[in-house]
Short mmCIF file of C-alpha atoms in Angstrom, two decimals:
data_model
loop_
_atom_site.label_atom_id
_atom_site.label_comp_id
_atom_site.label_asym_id
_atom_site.label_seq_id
_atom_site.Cartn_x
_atom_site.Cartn_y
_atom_site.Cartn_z
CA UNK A 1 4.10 -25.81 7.87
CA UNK A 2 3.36 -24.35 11.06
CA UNK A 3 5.44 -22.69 13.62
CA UNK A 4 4.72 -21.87 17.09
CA UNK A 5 5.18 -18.55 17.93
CA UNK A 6 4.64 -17.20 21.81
CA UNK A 7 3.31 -13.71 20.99
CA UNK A 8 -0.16 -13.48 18.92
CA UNK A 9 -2.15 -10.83 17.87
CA UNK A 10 -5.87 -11.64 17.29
CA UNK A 11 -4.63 -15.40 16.69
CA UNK A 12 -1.99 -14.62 14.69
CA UNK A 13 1.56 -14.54 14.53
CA UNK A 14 3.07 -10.90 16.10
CA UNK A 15 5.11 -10.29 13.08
CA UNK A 16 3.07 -11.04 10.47
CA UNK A 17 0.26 -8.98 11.53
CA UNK A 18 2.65 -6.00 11.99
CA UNK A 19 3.85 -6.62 8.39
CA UNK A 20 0.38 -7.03 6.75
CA UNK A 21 -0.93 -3.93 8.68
CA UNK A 22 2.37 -1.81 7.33
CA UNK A 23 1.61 -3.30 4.08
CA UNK A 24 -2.18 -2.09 4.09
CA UNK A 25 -1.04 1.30 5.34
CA UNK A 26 1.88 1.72 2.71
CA UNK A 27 -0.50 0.80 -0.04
CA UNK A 28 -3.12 3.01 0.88
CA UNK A 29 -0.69 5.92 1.24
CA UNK A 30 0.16 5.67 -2.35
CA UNK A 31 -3.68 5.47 -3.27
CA UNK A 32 -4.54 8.24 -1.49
CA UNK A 33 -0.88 10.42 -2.41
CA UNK A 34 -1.86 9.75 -6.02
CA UNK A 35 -5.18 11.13 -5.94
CA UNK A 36 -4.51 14.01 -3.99
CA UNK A 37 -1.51 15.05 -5.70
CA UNK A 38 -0.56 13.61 -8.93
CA UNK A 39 -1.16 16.65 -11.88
CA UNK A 40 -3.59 16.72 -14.67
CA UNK A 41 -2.46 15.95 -17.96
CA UNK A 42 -2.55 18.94 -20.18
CA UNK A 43 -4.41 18.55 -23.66
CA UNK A 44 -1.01 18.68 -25.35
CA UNK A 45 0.69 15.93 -23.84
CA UNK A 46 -2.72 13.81 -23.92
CA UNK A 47 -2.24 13.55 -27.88
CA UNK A 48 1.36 13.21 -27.56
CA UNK A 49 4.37 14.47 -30.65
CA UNK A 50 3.02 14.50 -33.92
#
C-alpha cells in the first residue's frame, strides 16, 4: 500500500526517515555505551557459586 506523502527526504517519506535515522543512532549508542563502559567480569563470578 502506498501513501502519498508531500514532504520527502532523499525519496522517502519525512517521517520514516527521521524514525529509521533515530533508530540507527539509538542502536549504535548502546553498541558503543556497552563497549566503553560495561565492567569486566571478575574470575569469581566467571565460574559462578559452587
Amino acid at each position: 500500500m502506498r501513501i502519498e506523502t508531500g514532504l520527502k527526504l532523499w525519496g522517502y517519506p519525512a517521517i520514516a526517515m527521521v524514525l529509521f535515522l533515530l533508530g540507527v543512532f539509538l542502536g549504535l549508542g548502546i553498541v558503543l555505551s556497552a563497549l566503553l563502559f560495561d565492567r569486566r567480569v571478575r574470575a569469581r563470578e566467571e565460574r559462578g557459586h559452587r
